Tab-separated table of C-alpha atoms in Angstrom:
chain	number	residue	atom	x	y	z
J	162	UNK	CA	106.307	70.185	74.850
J	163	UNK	CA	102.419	71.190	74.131
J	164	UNK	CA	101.286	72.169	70.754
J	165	UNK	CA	100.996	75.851	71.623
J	166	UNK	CA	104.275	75.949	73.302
J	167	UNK	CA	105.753	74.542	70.278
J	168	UNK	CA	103.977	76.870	67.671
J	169	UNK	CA	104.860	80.018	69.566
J	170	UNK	CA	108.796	78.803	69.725
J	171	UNK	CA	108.211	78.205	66.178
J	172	UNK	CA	106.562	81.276	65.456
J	173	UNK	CA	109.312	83.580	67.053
J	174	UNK	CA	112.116	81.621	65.531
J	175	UNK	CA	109.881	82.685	62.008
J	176	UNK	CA	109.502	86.409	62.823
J	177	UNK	CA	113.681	86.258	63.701
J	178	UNK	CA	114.170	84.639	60.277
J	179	UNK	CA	111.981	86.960	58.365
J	180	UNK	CA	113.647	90.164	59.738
J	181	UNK	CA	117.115	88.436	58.948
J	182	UNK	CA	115.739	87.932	55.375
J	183	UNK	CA	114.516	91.204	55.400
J	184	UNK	CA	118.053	92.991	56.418
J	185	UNK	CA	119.449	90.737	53.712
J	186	UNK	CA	117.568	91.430	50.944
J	187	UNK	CA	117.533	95.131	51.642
J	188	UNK	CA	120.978	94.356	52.294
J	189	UNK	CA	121.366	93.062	48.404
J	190	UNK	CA	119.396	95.829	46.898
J	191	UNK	CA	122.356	98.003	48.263
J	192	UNK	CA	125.400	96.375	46.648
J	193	UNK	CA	122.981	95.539	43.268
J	194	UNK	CA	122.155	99.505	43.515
J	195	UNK	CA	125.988	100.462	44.303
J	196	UNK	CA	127.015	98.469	41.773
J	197	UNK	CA	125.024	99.712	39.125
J	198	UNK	CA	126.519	102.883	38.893
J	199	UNK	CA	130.393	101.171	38.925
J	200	UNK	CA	132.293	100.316	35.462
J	201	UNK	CA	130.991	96.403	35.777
J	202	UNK	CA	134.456	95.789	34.707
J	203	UNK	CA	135.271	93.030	37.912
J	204	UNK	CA	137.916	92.081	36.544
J	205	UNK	CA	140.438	95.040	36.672
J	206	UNK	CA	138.914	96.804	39.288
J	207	UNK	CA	140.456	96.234	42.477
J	208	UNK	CA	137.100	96.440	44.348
J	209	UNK	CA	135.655	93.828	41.795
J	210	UNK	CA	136.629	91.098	43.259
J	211	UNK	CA	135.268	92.638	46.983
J	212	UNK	CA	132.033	93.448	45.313
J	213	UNK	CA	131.011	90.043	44.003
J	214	UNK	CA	132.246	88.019	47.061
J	215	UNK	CA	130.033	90.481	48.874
J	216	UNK	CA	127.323	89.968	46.285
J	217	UNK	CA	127.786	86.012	46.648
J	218	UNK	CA	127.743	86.218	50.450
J	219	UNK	CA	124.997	88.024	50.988
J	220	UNK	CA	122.772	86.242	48.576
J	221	UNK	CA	123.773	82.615	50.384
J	222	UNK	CA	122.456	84.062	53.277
J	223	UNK	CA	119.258	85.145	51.993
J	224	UNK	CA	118.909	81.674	50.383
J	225	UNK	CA	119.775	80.065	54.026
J	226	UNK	CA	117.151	82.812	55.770
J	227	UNK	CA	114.570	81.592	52.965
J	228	UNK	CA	115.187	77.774	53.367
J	229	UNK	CA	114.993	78.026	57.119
J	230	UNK	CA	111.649	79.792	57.011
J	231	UNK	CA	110.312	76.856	54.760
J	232	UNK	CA	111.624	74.402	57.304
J	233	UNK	CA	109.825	75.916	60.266
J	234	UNK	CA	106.717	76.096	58.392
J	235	UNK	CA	107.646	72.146	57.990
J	236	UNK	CA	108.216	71.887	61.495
J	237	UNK	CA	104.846	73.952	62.240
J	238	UNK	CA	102.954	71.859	60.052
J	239	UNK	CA	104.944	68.719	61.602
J	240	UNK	CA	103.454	70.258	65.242
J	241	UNK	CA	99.966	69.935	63.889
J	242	UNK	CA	100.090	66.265	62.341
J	243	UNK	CA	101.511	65.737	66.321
J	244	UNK	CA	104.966	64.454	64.820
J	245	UNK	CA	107.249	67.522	65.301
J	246	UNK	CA	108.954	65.722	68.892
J	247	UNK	CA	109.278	62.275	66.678
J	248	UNK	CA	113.002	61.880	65.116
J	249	UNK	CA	112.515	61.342	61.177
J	250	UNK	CA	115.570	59.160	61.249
J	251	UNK	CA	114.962	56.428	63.969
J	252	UNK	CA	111.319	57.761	65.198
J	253	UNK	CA	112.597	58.035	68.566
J	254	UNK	CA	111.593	61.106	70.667
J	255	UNK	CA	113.796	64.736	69.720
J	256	UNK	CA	114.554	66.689	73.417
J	257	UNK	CA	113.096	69.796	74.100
J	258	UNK	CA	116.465	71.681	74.159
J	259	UNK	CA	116.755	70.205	71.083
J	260	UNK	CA	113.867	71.705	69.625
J	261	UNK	CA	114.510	74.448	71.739
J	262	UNK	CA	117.901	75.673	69.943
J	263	UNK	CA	116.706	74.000	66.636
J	264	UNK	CA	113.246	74.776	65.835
J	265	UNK	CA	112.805	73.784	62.524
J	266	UNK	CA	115.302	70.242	63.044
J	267	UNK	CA	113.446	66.983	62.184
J	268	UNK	CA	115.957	64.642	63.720
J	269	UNK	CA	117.182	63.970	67.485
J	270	UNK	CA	120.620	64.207	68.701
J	271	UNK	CA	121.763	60.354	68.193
J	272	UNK	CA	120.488	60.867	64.283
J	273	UNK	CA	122.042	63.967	63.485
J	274	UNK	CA	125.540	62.369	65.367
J	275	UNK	CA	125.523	59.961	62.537
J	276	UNK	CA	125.744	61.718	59.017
């Protein structure tokens, strides 16, 4: 894969990400602004224990939306030091399906087989 192809695979999987993040946070905002006008008392409210999973959930996502955006700026800035194809692990060569379905991964298919 050239270095253009790779940054624009990159760059698409990064504008995906940040709308996820987006939805999500707006997403948060919601519940944080529902919640603010509930009791606060979780614990014997029978939507209490709904309302914080939800909480919960939707802020692991954001956190997993906002780690994957700083590993394809990794991977990005891996494209430009001409390493992104090169498995981190045994520094053998990651497939371009690979890095096709899994922009931002650092380590080829044998590598990530063996955790």
């Amino acid at each position: 894969m050239d270095e253009r192809a790779a940054m624009e695979l990159i760059e698409r999987a990064q504008a995906e990400t940040s709308r996820r993040a987006s939805a999500l946070a707006r997403q948060w905002n919601e519940i944080v602004a529902a919640s603010e006008f509930s009791s606060g008392d979780d614990e014997h409210d029978p939507e209490g224990a709904t309302i914080a999973f939800e909480r919960a959930q939707v802020q692991a996502l954001l956190r997993q939306a906002q780690d994957e955006l700083a590993a394809l700026g990794q991977a990005a800035e891996r494209v430009l030091a001409g390493v992104y194809e090169v498995c981190e692990r045994c520094g053998g060569p990651i497939s371009e399906g690979r890095l096709a379905a899994l922009p931002a991964t650092r380590t080829c298919i044998a590598c990530a087989n063996r955790r």
